[in-house]
Coordinates of C-alpha atoms and ligand atoms in Angstrom, one line a residue:
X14 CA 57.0 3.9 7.8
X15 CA 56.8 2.2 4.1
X16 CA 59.7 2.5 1.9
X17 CA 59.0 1.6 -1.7
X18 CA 61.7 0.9 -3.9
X19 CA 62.9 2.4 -7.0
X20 CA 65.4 2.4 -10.2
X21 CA 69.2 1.9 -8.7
X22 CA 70.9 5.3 -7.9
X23 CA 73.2 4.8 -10.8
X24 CA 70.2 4.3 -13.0
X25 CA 69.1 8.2 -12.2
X26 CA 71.7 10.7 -13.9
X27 CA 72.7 14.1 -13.0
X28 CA 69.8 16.6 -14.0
X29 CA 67.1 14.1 -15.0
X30 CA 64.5 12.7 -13.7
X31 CA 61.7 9.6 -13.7
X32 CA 58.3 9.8 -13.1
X33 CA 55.8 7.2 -11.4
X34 CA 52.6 6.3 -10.5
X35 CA 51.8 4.6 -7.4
X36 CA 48.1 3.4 -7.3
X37 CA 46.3 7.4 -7.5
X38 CA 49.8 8.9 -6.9
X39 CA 51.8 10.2 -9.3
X40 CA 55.2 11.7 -8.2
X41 CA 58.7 11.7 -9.8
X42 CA 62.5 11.5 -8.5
X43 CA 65.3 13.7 -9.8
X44 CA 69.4 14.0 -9.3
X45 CA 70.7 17.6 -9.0
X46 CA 74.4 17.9 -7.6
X47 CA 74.6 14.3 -6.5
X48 CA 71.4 14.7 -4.8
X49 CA 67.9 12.5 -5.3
X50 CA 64.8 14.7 -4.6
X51 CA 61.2 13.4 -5.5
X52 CA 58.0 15.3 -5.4
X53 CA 54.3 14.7 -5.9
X54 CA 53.7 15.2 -10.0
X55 CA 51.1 18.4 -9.2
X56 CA 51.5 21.8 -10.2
X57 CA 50.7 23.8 -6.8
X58 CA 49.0 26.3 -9.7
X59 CA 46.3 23.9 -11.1
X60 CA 47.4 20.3 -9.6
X61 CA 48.3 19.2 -12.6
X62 CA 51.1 16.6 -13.7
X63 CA 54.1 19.3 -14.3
X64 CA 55.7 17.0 -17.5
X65 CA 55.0 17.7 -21.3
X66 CA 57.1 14.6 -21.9
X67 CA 57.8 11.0 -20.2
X68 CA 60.3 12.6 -17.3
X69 CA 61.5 15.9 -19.1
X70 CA 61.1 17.9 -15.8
X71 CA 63.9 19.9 -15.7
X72 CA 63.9 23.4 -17.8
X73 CA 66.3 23.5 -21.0
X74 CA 69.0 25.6 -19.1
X75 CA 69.0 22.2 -16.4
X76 CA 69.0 24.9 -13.3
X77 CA 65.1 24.4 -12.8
X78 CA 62.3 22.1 -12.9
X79 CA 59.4 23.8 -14.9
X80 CA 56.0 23.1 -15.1
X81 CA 55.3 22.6 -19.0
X82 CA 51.4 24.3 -19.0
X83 CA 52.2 27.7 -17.6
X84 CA 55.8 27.9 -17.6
X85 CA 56.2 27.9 -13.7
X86 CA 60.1 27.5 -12.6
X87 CA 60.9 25.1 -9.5
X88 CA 64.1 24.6 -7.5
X89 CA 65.3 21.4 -7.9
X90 CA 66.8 21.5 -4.1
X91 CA 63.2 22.1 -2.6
X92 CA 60.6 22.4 -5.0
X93 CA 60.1 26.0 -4.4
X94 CA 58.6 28.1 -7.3
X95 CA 60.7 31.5 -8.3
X96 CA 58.1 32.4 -11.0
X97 CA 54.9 31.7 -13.1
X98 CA 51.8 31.8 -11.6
X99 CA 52.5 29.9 -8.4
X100 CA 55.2 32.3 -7.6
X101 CA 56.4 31.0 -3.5
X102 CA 55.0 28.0 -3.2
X103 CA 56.4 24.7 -3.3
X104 CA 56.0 21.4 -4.7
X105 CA 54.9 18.8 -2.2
X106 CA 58.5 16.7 -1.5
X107 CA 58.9 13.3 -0.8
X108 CA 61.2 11.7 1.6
X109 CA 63.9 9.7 -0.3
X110 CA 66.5 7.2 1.1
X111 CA 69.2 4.9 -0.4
X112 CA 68.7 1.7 1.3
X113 CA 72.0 -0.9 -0.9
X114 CA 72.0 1.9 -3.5
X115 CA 68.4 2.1 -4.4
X116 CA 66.6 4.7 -4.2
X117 CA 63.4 4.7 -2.0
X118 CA 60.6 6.8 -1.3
X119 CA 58.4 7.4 1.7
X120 CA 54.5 7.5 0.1
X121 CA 53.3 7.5 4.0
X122 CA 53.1 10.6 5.1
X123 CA 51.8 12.4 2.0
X124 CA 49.2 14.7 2.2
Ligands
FES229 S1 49.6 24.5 -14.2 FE1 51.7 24.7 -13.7 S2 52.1 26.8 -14.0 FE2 50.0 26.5 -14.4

């Protein structure tokens, strides 16, 4: 198991997010109630990067994620879409850790 290093937890704020790329990967990390999730950056409706702007993920209301080409809304607890054209499936998550209070991601077991 690889963990690669990120920003510093204090560095991520509550409701944003950063994205990244990682060789062919792009995938970004977000804080929602304390919480750091990350996900692959690919719309499960066309695998596309979800973001219209550098890591403005999350919906104007801040209670979803939403994909900016079709409108999709995502859970930002599990990635799970409640509507747009990719209604009930899910983003593909990440495995995240805090290893001295940065934030790490597990790239290893991602399909
Ligand atoms: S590409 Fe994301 S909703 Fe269509």
């Amino acid at each position: 198991m690889s963990w690669t290093p990120l920003c510093l937890n204090t560095e991520l704020t509550e409701k944003t997010a950063k994205s990244y790329q990682f060789e062919n990967v792009s995938y970004f990390i977000i804080k929602n109630e304390g919480l750091v999730y990350a996900y692959l950056n690919a719309c499960p409706h066309r695998k596309i990067e979800l973001e219209w702007q550098e890591n403005a993920f999350f919906d104007s209301s801040k209670d979803y994620l939403q994909c900016a080409t079709h409108g999709a809304l995502f859970l930002p607890h599990n990635g799970y879409c409640i509507t747009g054209p990719c209604i009930q499936k899910s983003l593909t998550s990440i495995e995240t850790k805090l290893i001295e209070g940065r934030i790490h991601i597990n790239l290893a077991n991602i399909p």
